[in-house]
mmCIF file of C-alpha atoms in Angstrom:
data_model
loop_
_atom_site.group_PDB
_atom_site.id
_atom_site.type_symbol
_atom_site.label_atom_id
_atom_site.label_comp_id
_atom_site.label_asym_id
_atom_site.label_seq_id
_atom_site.Cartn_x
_atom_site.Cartn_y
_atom_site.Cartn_z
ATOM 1 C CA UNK A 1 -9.216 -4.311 13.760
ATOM 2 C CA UNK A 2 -6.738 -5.751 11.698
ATOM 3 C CA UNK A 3 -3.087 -6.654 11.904
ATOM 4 C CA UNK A 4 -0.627 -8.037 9.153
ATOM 5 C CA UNK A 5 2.972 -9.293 10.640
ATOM 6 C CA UNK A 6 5.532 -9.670 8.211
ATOM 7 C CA UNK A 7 8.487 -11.117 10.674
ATOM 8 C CA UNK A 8 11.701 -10.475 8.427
ATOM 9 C CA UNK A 9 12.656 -7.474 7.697
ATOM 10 C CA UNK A 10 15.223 -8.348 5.125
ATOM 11 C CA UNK A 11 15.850 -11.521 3.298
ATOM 12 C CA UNK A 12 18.230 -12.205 0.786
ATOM 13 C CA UNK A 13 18.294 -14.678 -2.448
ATOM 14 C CA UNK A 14 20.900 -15.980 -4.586
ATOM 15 C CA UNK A 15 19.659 -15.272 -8.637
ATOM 16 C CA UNK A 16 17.347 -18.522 -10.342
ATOM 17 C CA UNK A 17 17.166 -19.641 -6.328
ATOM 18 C CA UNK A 18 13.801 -19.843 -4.863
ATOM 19 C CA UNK A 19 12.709 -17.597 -1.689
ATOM 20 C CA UNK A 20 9.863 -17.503 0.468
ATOM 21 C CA UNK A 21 8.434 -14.743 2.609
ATOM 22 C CA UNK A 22 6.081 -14.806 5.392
ATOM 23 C CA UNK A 23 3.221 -12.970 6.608
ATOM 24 C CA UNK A 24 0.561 -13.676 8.907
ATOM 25 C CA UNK A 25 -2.709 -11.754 9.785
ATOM 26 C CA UNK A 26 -5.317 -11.631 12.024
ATOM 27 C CA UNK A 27 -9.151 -10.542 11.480
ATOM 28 C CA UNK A 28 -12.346 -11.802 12.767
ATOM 29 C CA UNK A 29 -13.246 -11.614 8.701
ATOM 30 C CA UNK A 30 -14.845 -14.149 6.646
ATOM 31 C CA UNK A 31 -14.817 -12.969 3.479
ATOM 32 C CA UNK A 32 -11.354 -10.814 2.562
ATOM 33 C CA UNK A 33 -8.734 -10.638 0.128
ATOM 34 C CA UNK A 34 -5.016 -10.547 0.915
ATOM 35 C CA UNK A 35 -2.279 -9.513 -1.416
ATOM 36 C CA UNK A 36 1.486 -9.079 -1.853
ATOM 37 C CA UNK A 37 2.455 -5.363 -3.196
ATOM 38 C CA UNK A 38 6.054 -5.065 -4.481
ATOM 39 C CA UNK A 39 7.956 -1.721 -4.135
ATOM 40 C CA UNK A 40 11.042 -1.671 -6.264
ATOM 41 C CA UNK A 41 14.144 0.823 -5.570
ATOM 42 C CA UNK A 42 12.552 4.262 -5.987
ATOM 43 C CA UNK A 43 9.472 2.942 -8.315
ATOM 44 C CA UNK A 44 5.625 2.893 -7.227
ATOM 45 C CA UNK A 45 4.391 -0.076 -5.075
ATOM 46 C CA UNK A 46 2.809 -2.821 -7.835
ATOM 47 C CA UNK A 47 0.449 -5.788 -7.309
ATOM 48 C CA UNK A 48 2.088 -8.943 -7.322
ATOM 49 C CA UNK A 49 -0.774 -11.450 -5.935
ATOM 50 C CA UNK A 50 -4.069 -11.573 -4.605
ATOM 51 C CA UNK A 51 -5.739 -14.093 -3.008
ATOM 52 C CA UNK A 52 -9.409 -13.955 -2.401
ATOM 53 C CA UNK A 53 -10.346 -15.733 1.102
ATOM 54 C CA UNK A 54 -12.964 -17.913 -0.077
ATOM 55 C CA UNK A 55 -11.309 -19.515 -3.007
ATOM 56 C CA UNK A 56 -9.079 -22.555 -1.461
ATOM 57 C CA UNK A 57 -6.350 -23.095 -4.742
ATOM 58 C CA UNK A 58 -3.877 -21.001 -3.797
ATOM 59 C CA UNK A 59 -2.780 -17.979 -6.803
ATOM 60 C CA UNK A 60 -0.573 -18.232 -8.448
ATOM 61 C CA UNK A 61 1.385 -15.515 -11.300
ATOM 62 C CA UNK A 62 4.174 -17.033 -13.279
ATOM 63 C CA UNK A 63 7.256 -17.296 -11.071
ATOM 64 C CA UNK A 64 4.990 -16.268 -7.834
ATOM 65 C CA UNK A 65 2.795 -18.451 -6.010
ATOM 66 C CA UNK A 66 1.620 -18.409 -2.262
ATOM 67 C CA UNK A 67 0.406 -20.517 0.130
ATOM 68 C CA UNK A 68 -2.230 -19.364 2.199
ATOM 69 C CA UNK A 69 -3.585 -21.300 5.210
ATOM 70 C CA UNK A 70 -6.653 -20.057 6.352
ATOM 71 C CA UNK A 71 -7.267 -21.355 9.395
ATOM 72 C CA UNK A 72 -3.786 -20.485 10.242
ATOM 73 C CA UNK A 73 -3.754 -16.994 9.134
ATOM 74 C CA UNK A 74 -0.943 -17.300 7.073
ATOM 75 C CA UNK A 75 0.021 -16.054 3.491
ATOM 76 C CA UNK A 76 3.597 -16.722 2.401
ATOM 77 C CA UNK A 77 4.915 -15.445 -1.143
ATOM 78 C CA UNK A 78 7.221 -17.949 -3.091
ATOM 79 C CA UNK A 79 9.546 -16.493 -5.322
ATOM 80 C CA UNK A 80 10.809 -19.355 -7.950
ATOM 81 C CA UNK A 81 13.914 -18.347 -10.210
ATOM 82 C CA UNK A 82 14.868 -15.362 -8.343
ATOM 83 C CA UNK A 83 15.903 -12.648 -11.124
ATOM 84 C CA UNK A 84 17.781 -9.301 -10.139
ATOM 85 C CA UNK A 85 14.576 -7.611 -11.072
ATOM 86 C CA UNK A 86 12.587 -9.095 -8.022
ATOM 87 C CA UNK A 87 14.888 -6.768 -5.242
ATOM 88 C CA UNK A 88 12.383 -4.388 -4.115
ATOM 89 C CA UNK A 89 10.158 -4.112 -0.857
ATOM 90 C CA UNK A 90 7.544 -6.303 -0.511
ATOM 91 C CA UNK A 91 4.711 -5.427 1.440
ATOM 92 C CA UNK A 92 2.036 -8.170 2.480
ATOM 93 C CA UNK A 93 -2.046 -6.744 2.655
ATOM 94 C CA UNK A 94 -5.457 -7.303 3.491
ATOM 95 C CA UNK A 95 -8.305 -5.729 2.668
ATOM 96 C CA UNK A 96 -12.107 -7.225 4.209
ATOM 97 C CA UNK A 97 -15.228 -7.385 1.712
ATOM 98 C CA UNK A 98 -17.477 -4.176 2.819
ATOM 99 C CA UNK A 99 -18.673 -2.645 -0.278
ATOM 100 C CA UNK A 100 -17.697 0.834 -0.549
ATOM 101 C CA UNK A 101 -15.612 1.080 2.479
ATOM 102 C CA UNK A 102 -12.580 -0.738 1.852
ATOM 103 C CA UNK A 103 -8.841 -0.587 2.258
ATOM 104 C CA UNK A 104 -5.820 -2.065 2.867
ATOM 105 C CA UNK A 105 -3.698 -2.971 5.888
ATOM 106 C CA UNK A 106 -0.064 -3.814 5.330
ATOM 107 C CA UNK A 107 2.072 -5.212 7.182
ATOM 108 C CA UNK A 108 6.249 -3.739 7.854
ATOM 109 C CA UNK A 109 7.247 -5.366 4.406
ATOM 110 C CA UNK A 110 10.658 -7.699 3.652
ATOM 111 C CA UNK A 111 13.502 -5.926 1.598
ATOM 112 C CA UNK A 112 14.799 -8.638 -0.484
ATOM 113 C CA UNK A 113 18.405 -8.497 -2.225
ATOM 114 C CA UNK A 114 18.774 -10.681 -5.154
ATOM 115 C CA UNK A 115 22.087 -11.328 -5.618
ATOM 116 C CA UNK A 116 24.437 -12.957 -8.152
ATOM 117 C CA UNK B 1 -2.844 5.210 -19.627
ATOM 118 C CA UNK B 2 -0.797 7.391 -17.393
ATOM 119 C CA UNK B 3 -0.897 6.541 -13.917
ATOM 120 C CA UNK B 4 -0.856 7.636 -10.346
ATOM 121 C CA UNK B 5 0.596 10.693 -10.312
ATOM 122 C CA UNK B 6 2.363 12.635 -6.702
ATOM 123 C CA UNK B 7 3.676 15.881 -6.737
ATOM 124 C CA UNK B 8 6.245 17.070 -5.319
ATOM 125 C CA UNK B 9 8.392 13.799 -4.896
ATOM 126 C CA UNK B 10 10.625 14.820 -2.380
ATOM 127 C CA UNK B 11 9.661 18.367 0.133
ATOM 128 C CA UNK B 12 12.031 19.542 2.865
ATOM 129 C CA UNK B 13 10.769 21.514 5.179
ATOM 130 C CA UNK B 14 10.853 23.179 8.458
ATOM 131 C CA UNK B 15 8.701 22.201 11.916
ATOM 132 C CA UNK B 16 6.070 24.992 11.619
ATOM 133 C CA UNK B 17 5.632 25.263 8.088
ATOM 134 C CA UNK B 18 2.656 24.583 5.710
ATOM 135 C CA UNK B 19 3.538 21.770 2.922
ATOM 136 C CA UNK B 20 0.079 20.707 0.322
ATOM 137 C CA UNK B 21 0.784 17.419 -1.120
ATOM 138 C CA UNK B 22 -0.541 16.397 -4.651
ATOM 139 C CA UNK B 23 -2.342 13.209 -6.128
ATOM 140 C CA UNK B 24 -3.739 12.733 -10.250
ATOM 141 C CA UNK B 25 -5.665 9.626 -9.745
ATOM 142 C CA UNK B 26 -5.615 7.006 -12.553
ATOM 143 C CA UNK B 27 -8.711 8.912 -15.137
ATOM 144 C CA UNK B 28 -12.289 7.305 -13.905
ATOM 145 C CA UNK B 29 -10.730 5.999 -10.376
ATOM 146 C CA UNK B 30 -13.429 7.199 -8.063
ATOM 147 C CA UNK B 31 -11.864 5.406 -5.227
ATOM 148 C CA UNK B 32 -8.750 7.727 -3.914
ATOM 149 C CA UNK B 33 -6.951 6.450 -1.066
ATOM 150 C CA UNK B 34 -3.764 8.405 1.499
ATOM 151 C CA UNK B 35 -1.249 6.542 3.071
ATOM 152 C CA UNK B 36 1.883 6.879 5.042
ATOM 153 C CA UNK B 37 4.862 5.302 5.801
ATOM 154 C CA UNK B 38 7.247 6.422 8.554
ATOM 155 C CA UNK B 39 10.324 4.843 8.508
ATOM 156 C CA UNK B 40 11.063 1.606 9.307
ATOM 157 C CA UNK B 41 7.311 0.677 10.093
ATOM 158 C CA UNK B 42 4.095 -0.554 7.855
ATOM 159 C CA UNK B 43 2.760 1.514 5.692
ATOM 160 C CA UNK B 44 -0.811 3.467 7.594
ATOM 161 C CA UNK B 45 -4.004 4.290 6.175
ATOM 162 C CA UNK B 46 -4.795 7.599 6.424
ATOM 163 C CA UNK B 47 -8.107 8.192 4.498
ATOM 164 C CA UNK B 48 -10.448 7.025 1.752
ATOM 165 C CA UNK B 49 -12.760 9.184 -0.871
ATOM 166 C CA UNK B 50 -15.195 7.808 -3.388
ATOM 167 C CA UNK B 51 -15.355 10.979 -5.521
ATOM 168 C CA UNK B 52 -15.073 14.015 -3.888
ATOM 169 C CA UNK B 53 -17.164 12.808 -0.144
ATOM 170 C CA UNK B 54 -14.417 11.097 2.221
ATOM 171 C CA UNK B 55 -15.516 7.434 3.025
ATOM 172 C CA UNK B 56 -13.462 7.058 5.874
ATOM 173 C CA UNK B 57 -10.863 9.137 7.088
ATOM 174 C CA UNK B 58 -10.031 7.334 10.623
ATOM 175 C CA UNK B 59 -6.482 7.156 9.975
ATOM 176 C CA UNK B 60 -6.470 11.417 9.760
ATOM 177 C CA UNK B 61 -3.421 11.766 12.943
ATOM 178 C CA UNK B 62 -5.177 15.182 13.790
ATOM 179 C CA UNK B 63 -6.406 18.279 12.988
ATOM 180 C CA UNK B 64 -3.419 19.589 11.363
ATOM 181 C CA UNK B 65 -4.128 16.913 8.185
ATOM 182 C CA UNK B 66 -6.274 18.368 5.773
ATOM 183 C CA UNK B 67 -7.833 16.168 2.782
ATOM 184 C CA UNK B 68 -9.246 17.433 0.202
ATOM 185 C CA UNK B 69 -10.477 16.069 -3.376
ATOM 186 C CA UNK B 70 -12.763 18.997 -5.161
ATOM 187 C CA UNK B 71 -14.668 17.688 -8.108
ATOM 188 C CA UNK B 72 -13.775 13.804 -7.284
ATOM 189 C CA UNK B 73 -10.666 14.218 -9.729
ATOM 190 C CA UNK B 74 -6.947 15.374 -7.506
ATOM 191 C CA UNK B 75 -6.737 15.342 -4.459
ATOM 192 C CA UNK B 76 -4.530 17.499 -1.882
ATOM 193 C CA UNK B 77 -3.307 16.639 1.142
ATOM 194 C CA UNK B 78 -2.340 19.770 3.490
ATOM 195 C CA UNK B 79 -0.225 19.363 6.721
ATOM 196 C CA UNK B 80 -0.268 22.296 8.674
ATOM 197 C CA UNK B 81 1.527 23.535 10.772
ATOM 198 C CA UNK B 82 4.223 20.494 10.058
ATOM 199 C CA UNK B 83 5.656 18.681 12.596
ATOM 200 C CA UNK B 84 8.859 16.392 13.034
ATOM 201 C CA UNK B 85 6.853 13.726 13.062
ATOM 202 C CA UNK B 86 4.792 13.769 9.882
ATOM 203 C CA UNK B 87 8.417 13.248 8.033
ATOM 204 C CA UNK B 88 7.127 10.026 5.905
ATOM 205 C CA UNK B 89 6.751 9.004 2.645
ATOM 206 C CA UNK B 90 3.156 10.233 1.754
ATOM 207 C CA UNK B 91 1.595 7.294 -0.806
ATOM 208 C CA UNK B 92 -1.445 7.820 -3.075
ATOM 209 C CA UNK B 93 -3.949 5.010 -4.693
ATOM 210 C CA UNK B 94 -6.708 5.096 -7.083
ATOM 211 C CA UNK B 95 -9.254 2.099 -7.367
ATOM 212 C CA UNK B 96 -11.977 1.828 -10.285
ATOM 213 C CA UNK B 97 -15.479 1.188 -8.687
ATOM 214 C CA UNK B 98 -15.673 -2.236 -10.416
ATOM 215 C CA UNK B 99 -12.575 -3.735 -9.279
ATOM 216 C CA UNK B 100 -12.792 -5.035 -6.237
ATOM 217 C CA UNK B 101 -9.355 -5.690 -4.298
ATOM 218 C CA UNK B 102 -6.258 -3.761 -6.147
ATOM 219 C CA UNK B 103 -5.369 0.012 -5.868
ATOM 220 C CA UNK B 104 -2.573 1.536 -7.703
ATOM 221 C CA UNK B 105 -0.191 3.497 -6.517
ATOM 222 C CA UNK B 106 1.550 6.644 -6.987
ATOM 223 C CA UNK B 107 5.608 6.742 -6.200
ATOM 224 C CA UNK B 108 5.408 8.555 -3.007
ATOM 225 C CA UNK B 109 5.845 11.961 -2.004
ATOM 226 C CA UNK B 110 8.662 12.094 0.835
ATOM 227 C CA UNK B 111 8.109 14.608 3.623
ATOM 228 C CA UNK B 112 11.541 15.585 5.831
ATOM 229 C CA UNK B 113 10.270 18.056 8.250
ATOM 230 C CA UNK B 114 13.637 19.495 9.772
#
């Protein structure tokens, strides 16, 4: 089975400052995607990133990037120029290759405050 | 193109009652996915359909979660009788057949079972 850690719970950024949050997984997968889902204050959950195991470059959406370590089992989300609009839950996933029968596993999320 | 749609958002209820929770999948999404998040802690599959068979539905807590999606287009999700500890914030996601990877979401429907 499949576990995603997210190890902070709440983070907090200063507006146009950059932030990173962590997650790490574990899977005996080779081929797998992993994402970062962002749930703002009483919206639905959105896709922010996803990351398909195989490719090395690391995605990358405007002010988002991560940097995922395979070997490691790691997949951190980089927030550049923080904006107000970025304070939401975010909620780190994977999801393994097996045709039909797929889902996701999150992890706890990270509340991030964007502040002034 | 209208989205994921929940109804209700928010249901109160009491231990022992019968609550049916509502999901409008994005038109075409034959892919339906149930989650749930309990407070404080990740967010748990619950179960999968591709139209109206159920894929997988190991996450199911027990016999008193009923799934159903009749015709492949909304889907219900009955909890019967309720207990204290199905209070959670029910999610629903749709996923087109070609895409491989993202699901949309609804906004939630938030069980308090008092």
């Amino acid at each position: 089975a499949q576990t995603v850690t997210q190890s902070q719970p709440e983070m907090s950024v200063q507006e146009a400052e950059t932030v990173t949050l962590s997650c790490t997984y574990d899977t005996s997968e080779n081929n797998y995607y992993l994402f970062w889902y962002k749930q703002p204050p009483s919206r639905q959950m959105i896709l922010v990133i996803r990351q398909e195991a195989y490719k090395q470059q690391n995605a990358t959406e405007n002010r988002f990037s991560v940097n995922f370590q395979k070997a490691a089992k790691s997949f951190s989300l980089k927030i550049s120029d923080s904006q107000l609009g970025d304070t939401a839950m975010y909620f780190c996933a994977f999801m393994k290759l097996s045709g039909t029968a797929s889902k996701l596993t999150f992890g706890t999320g990270t509340r991030l405050q964007v502040t002034l | 193109e209208a989205g994921v749609t929940q109804f209700p958002s928010h249901s109160v209820i009491e231990k022992g009652q019968t609550v049916t929770l509502r999901c409008d999948p994005i038109s075409g999404h034959d892919n339906l996915y149930w989650y749930r998040r309990v407070m404080g802690k990740e967010i748990k599959f619950l179960l999968h359909f591709v139209k109206e068979s159920k894929q997988d539905e190991s996450g199911m807590p027990n016999n008193r979660f009923l799934a159903e999606r009749t015709g492949g287009t909304y889907s219900t999700l009955k909890v019967q009788p309720a207990e204290l500890e199905d209070s959670g914030v029910y999610f629903c996601a749709s996923r087109h057949h070609t895409n491989t990877g993202e699901l949309f979401f609804g906004e939630g429907s938030r069980l308090t079972v008092l």
